[in-house]
XYZ file of C-alpha atoms in Angstrom:
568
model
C 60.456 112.699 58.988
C 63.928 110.925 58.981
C 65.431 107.887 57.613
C 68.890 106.863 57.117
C 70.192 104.395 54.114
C 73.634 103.530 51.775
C 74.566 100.927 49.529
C 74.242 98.450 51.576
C 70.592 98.430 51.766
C 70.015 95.932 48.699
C 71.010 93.477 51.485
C 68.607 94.071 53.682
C 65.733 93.934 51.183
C 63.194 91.202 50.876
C 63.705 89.415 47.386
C 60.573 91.018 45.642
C 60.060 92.966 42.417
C 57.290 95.087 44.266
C 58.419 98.599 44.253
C 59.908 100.134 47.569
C 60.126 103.593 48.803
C 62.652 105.298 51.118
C 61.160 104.072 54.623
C 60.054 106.772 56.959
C 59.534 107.373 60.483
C 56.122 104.640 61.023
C 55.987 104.536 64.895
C 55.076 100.711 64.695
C 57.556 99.779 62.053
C 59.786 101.955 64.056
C 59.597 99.843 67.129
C 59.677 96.907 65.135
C 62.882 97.415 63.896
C 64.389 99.223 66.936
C 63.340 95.215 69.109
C 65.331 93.680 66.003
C 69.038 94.608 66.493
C 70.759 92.641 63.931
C 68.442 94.592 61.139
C 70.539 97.516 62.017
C 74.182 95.948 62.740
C 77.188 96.928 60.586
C 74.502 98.185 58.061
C 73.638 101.373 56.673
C 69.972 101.076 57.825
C 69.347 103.941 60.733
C 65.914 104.490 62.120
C 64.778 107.949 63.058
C 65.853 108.659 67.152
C 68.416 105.446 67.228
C 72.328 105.285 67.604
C 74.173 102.894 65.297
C 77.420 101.902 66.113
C 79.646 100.951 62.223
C 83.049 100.402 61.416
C 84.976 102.343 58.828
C 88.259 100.659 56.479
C 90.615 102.852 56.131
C 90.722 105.284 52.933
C 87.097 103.587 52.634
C 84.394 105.814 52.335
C 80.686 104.886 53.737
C 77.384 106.843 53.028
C 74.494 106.858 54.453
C 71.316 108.131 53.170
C 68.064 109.650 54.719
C 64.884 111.800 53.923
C 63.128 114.501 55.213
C 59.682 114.226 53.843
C 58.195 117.632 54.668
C 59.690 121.248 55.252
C 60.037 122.818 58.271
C 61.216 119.442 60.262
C 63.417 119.583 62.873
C 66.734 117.696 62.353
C 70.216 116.795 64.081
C 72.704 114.201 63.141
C 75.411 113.392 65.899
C 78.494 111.534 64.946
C 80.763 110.251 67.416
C 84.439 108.703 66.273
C 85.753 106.151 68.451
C 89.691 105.780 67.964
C 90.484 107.576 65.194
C 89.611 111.171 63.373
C 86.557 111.380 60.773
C 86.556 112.920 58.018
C 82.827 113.357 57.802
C 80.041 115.918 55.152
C 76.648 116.414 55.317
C 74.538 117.828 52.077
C 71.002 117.534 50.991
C 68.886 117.783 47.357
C 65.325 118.010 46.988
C 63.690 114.609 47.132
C 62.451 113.423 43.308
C 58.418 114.624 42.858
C 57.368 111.579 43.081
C 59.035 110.348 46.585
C 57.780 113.209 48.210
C 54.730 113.566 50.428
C 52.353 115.919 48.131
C 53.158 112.951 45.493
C 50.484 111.160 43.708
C 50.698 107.916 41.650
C 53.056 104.632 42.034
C 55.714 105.146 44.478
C 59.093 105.482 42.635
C 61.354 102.052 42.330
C 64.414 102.050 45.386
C 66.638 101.652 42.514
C 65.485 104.866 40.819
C 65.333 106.930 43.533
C 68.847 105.506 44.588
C 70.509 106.271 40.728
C 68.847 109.845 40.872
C 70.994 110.123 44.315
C 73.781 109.182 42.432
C 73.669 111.426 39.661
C 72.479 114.731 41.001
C 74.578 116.737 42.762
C 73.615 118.082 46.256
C 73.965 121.139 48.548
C 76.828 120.934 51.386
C 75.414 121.696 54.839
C 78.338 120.493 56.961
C 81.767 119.026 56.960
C 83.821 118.620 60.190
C 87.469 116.590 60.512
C 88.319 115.557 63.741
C 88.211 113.579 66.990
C 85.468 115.457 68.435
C 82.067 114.298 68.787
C 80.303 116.866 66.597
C 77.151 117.527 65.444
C 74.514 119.180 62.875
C 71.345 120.529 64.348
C 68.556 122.314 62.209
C 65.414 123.862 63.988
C 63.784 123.696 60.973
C 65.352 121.534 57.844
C 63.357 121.695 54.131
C 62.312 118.397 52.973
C 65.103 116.660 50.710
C 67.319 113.631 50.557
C 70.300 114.419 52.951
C 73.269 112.473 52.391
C 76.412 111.669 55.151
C 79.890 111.000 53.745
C 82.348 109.560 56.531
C 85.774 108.704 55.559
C 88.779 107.793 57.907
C 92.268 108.448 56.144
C 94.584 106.785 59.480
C 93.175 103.935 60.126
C 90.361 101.141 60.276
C 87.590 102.387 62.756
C 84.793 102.379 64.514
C 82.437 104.888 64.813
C 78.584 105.890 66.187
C 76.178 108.021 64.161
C 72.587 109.447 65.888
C 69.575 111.111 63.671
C 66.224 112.379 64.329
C 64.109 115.069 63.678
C 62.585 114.946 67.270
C 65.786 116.285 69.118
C 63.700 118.836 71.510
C 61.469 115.493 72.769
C 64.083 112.910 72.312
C 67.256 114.113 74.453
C 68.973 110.641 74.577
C 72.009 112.214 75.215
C 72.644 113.496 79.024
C 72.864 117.055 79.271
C 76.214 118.838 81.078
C 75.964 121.406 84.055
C 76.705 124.526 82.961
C 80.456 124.166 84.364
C 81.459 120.503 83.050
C 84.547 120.720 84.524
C 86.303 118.114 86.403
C 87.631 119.499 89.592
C 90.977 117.985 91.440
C 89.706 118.966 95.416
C 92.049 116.611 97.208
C 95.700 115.803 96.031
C 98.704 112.591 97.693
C 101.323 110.764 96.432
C 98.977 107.720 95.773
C 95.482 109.423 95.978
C 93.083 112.040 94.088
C 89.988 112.908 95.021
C 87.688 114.223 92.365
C 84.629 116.304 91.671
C 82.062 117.595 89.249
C 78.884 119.248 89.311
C 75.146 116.497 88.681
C 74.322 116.295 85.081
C 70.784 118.210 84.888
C 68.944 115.119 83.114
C 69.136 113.445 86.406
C 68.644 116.256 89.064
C 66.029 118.049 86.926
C 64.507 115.828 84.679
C 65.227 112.788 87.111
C 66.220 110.318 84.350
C 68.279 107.346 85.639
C 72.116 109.119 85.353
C 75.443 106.569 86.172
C 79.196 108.326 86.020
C 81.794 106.681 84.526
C 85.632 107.414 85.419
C 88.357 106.562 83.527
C 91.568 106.981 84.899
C 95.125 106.729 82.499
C 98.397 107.722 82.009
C 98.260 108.621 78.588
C 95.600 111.601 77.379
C 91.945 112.418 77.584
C 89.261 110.907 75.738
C 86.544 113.012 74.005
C 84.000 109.939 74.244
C 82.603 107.057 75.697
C 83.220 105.112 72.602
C 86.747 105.707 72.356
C 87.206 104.377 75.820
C 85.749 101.698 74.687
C 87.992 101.102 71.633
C 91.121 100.742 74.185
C 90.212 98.485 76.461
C 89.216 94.342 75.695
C 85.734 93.412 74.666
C 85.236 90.679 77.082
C 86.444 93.176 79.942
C 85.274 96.547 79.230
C 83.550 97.182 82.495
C 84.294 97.273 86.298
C 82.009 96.011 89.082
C 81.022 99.361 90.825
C 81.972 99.653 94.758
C 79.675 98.532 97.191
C 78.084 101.812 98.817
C 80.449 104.025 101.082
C 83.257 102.299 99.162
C 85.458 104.191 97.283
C 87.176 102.926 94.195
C 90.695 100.997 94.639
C 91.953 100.609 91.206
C 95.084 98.406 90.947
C 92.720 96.735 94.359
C 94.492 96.421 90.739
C 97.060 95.072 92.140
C 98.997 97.889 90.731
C 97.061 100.754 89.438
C 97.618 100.875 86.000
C 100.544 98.180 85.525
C 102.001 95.300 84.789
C 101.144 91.991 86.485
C 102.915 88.599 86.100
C 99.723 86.698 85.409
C 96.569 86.847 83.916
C 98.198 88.819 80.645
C 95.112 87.157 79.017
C 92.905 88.967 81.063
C 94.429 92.233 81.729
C 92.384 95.052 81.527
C 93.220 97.529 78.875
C 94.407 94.184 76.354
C 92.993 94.518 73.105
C 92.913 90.567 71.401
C 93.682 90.042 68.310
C 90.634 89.463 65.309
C 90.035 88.592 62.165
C 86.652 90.479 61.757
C 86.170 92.187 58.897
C 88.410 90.227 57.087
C 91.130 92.013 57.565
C 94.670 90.653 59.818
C 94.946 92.409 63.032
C 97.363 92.287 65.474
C 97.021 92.954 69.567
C 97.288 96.094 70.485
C 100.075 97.013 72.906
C 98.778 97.246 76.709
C 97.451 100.552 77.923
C 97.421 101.791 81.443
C 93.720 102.374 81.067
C 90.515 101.544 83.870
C 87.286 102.538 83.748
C 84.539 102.473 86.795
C 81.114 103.504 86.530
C 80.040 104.460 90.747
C 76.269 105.195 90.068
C 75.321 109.007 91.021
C 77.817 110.398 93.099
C 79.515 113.300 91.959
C 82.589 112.849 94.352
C 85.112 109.974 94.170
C 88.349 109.257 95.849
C 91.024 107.404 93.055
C 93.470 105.335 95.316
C 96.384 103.085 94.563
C 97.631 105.475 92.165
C 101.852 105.488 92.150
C 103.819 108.852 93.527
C 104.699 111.612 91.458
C 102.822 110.446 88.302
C 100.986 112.035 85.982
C 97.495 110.996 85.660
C 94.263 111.789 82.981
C 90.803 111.732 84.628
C 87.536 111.826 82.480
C 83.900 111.732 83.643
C 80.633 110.472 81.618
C 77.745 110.867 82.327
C 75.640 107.555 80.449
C 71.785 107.533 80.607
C 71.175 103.948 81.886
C 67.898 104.019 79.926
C 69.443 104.803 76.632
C 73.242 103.613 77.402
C 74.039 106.699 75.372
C 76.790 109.326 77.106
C 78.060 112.745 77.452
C 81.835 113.742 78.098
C 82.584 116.018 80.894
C 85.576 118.512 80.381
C 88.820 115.961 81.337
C 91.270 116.825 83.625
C 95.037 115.267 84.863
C 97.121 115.643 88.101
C 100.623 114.684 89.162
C 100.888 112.899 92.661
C 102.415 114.298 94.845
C 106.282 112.934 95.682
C 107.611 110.101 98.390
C 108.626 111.615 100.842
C 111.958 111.911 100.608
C 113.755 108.840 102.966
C 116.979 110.110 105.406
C 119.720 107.862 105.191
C 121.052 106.704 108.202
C 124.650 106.421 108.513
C 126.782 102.947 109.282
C 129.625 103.133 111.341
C 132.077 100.242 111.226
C 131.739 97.807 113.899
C 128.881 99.591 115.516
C 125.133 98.024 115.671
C 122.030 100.791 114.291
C 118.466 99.826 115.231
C 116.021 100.311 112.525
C 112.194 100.588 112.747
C 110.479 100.308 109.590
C 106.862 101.282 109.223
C 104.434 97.935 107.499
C 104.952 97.916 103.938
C 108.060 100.844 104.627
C 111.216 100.940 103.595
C 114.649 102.356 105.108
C 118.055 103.409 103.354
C 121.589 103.311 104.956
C 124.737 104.358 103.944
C 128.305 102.603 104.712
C 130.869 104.253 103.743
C 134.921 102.833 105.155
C 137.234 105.301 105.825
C 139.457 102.763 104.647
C 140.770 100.730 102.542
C 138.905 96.903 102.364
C 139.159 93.919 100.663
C 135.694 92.132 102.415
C 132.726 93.819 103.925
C 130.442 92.172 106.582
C 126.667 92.973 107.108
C 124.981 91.553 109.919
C 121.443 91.738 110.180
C 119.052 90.549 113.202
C 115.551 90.414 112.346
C 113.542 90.917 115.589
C 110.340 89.789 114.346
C 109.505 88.738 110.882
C 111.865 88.506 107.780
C 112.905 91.614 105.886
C 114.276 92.076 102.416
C 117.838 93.423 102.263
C 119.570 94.770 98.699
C 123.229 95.933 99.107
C 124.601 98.562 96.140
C 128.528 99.204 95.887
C 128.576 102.488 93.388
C 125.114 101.756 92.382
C 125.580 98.178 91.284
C 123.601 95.401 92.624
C 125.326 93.083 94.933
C 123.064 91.904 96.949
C 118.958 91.371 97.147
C 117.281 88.785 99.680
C 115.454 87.974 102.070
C 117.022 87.904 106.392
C 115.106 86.165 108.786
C 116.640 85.755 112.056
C 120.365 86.144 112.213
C 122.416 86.292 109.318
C 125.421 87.291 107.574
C 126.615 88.646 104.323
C 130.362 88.575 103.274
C 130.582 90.803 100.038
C 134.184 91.646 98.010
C 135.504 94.716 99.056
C 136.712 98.039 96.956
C 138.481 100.534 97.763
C 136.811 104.122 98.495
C 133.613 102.337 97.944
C 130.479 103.336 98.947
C 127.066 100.818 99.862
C 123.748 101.422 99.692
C 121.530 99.412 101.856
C 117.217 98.806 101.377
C 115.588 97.572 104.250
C 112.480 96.867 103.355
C 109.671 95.685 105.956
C 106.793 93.114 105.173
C 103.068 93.230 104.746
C 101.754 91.697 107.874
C 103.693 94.669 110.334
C 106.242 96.794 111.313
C 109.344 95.235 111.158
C 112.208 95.914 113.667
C 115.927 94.732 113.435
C 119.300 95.515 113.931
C 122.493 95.504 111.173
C 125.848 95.970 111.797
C 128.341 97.215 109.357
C 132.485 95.852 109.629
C 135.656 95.543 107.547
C 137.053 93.284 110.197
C 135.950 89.820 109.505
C 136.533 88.519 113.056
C 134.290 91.076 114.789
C 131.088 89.553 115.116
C 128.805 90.721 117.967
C 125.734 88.713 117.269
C 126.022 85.045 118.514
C 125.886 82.107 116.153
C 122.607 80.131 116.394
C 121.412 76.908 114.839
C 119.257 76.529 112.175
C 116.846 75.076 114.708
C 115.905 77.760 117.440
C 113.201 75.579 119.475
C 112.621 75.170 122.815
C 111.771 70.974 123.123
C 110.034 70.227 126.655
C 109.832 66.432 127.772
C 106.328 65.429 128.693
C 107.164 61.994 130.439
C 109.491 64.119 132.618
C 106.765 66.852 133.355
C 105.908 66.568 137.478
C 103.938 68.619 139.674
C 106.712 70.895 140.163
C 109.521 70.849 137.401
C 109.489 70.612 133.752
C 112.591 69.338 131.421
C 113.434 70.855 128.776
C 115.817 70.957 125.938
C 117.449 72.901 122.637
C 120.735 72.723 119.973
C 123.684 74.874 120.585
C 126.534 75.534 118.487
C 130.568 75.120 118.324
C 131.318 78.677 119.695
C 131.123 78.876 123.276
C 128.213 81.208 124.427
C 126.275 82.079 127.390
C 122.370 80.998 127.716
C 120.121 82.073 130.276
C 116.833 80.564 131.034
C 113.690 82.813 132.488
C 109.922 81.302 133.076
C 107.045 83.282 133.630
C 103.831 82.181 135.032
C 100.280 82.743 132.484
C 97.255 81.891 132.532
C 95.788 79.291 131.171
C 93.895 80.314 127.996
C 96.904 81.871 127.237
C 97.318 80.733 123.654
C 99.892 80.854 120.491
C 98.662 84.137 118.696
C 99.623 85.712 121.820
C 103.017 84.090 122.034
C 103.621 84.957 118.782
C 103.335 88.686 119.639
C 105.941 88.638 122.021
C 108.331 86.944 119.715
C 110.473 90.634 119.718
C 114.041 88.058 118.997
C 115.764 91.546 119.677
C 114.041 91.808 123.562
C 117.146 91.364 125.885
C 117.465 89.211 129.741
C 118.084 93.108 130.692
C 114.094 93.666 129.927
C 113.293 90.648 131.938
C 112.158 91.047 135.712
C 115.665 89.211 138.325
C 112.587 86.929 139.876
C 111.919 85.545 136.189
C 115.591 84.338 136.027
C 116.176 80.697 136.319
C 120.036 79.877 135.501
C 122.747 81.072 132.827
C 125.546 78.844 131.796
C 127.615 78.513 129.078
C 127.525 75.354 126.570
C 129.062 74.639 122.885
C 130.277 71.585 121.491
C 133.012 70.172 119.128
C 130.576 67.880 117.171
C 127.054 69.921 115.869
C 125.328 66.741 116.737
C 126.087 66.486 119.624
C 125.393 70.264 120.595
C 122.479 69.731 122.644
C 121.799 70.932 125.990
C 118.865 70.044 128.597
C 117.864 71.631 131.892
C 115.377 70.793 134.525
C 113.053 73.751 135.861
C 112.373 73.264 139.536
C 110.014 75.068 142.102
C 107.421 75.556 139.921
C 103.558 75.426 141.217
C 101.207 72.043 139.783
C 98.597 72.833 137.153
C 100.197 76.186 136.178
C 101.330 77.188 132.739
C 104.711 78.970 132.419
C 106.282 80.732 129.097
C 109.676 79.438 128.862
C 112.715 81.379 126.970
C 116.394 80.823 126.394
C 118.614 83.656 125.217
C 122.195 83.458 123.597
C 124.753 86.277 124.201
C 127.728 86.596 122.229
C 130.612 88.189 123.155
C 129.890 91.523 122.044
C 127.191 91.443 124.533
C 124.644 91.112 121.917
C 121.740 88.383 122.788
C 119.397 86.262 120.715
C 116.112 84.717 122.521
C 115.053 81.355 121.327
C 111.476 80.722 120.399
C 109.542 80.666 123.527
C 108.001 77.453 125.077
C 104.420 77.403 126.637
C 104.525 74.377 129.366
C 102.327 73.309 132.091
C 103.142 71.446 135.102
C 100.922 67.987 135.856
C 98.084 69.326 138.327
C 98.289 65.829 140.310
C 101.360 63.216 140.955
């Protein structure tokens, strides 16, 4: 039978002069003890088929103390550091006469037994330093009073220690397949896709088996516990997918990496604490996540960043006994971007780009000659884009274009650009940019800052509809088309025909209504209106005005739904 003890047991003992002995394995008292946590925490006090989980100062040695009260006993002691090597030695002596279980007579003081510890000298079973979760098993141990040393020279830690001398019947621990590797089956830039064979406690001895991943960028981690160490108390676990789901770390907003807010809550954060007396500081962040996704032994890791190294680990944890086993880890690099053509600029010339939801796009302008200004003009056909213009590699430029507008940079002689296009997350994005070291050559028109279409409803008839919108001071051309809809046509689907790049020449010659050309000296007074005639009563019609410069680019307006009066 098996009971551990140290120092520290005076604590825990009632405030009696009635003689105590070393306390064995009594199944009652056994569950007793096991209901009443606190009994056991930070203490030296281990029951016979429990964990403990204690904390080590550094350059601090801790001993714990436990007998086997008849020969021939099975016995294993597991030890498990958490972040940080042990230093850690196992020896035995022969338990005093009188503690042992052919003894007769009074039992023997604690305090006797304890100074007889003290002064005798034992036998050295074991001794392991290390990181490794290690462990002393004996399939048939003498009785005697076995002692455990543990001793961590780097730093203040925590640490787990398991005894019993039932470790054929107990098996808290879940047992690895005979290949515990972790294998890497499916490889992108931002996925892996990992596998590993059933632990046999749950296919064979159907005991209730979860698997934990933890995903990093740092190392491997031999344990559970060590995981543990790294990542904030209040925060140490993951809600697992729902089923068919796989796991979406950085749906961390970015897998492993910095955020702008919730630095309080960040996974991985260790807070500062005062426990143990001692000043501690927080821990620097660590790119580490842990999710435990029940009993499948294949899991998809997504959001991960392109061509990065990665560490993977796998535990298996019975649920019953929350106690875990390491599989053999594993790492992978993603796989690269794909590497994005550049698309040449020529001066004065316009280059459609396409660029794929969340995509991105790279030009290149190079002058043939010398320049003191550069011009980019970029049209934005649907939604706004981010643009970021390098000279040499140095940032002149980052914002976003909606619409039409243009950027006047200082020029440099045999200078080079480098322009980003990147799209948004709502769609593709689709625009055009031009590229000139002539100031005066524009080719997209000027618009105003309001592009609306304003229809008059008091001059609405059965036939005609009025309608308005701003011009500018240069002189440009503006045609007017009107298609007929139906009536549940609605905004969304106006909205998807908002293509600003879509031309008159894509428009059918029965659409067309009028072009003219318009400006005006004064900007508030740059206002034109037109009345739409032969139209049918009670009909809807999508209205929409396009501006062509003189490059023969066009612009179209936002369009107008209207609807003629159904009786006059």
């Amino acid at each position: 039978m098996l009971l551990l003890h140290c120092p520290l047991l005076l604590l825990l003992l009632p405030l009696t002069s009635r003689p105590q002995k070393l306390p064995t394995r009594d199944e009652e008292l056994f569950q007793m003890q096991i209901r009443d946590k606190a009994f056991f925490h930070d203490s030296s006090v281990i029951p016979d088929g429990a964990e403990i989980s204690s904390y080590l100062f550094r350059d601090t040695p801790k001993r714990y103390f436990f007998v086997v009260e008849e020969d021939n006993t099975p016995f294993a002691v597991t030890v498990t550091p958490c972040d940080a090597p042990l230093e850690w030695k196992l020896s035995v002596q022969e338990l005093p006469e009188e503690a042992s279980g052919e003894g007769s007579g009074e039992p023997e003081p604690l305090e006797q037994q304890k100074q007889q510890i003290t002064n005798e000298g034992g036998t050295e079973l074991f001794s392991y330093k290390g990181n490794d979760v290690e462990y002393f098993v004996s399939s048939s141990s003498p009785s005697g009073l076995y002692q455990l040393d543990l001793l961590s020279t780097e730093k203040d830690t925590h640490f787990k220690v398991y005894a019993t001398t039932t470790p054929e019947s107990d098996q808290p621990y879940p047992e690895l397949p005979y290949d515990p590797r972790i294998d890497v089956t499916s490889l992108g830039r931002t996925t892996v896709t990992l596998a590993w064979k059933p632990s046999p406690t749950a296919s064979l001895l159907k005991q209730p088996i979860q698997y934990c991943i933890v995903i990093n960028k740092e190392h491997n981690f031999k344990s559970l516990c060590a995981v543990e160490a790294k990542l904030s108390s209040d925060d140490a676990f993951m809600v697992a997918p729902k089923p068919g789901l796989d796991f979406s770390p950085f749906d961390f907003a970015h897998f492993g990496f910095p955020s702008d807010n919730n630095s309080g809550k960040e996974r991985g954060f260790l807070k500062s604490s005062s426990k143990f007396g001692r000043q501690t500081s927080a821990k620097p962040r660590v790119d580490l996540h842990k999710v435990c996704i029940g009993n499948k032994n294949i899991f998809t890791v997504s959001d991960l960043k392109p061509d990065t190294q990665y560490y993977f680990d796998m535990f298996a944890v019975n649920t019953n006994t929350n106690m875990s086993t390491a599989y053999i880890g594993t790492f992978a690099r993603t796989k690269e971007e794909a590497k994005q053509k550049t698309v040449e600029l020529k001066d004065g010339k316009v280059t459609d780009v396409f660029i794929k939801r969340k995509g991105a796009k790279f030009l290149r302008f190079a002058p043939v000659s010398s320049h003191q200004k550069v011009t980019f003009s970029v049209h934005s056909c649907l939604d706004a884009v981010q643009i970021q213009v390098r000279r040499d590699g140095k940032l002149l430029l980052s914002q976003n274009a909606e619409g039409v507008q243009q950027f006047h940079l200082r020029g440099k002689a045999k200078a080079k650009y480098l322009i980003r296009l990147k799209g948004n997350k709502k769609g593709a994005s689709v625009l055009k940019i031009l590229a000139t070291t002539r100031p005066n050559k524009q080719l997209f028109p000027s618009l105003p800052e309001d592009t609306r279409i304003k229809a008059f409803d008091k001059l609405r008839t059965c036939s005609s509809v009025t309608v308005a919108w701003l011009g500018t001071q240069e002189r440009n051309k503006f045609c007017i088309y009107k298609r007929e809809v139906d009536d549940n046509y609605n905004e969304e689907q106006k909205k998807r025909e908002q293509n600003q790049c879509l031309g008159p020449d894509t428009r059918k010659k029965s659409e067309k209504v009028l072009c003219k050309y318009f400006h005006s000296q004064s900007i508030q007074k740059a206002v034109t209106t037109e009345t739409i005639r032969g139209l049918q009563p009670g009909k809807s019609y999508l209205l929409d005005v396009y501006v062509i410069g003189h490059g023969g680019q066009s612009v179209k307006y936002q369009s107008k739904l209207v609807k003629t009066r159904k009786f006059c």
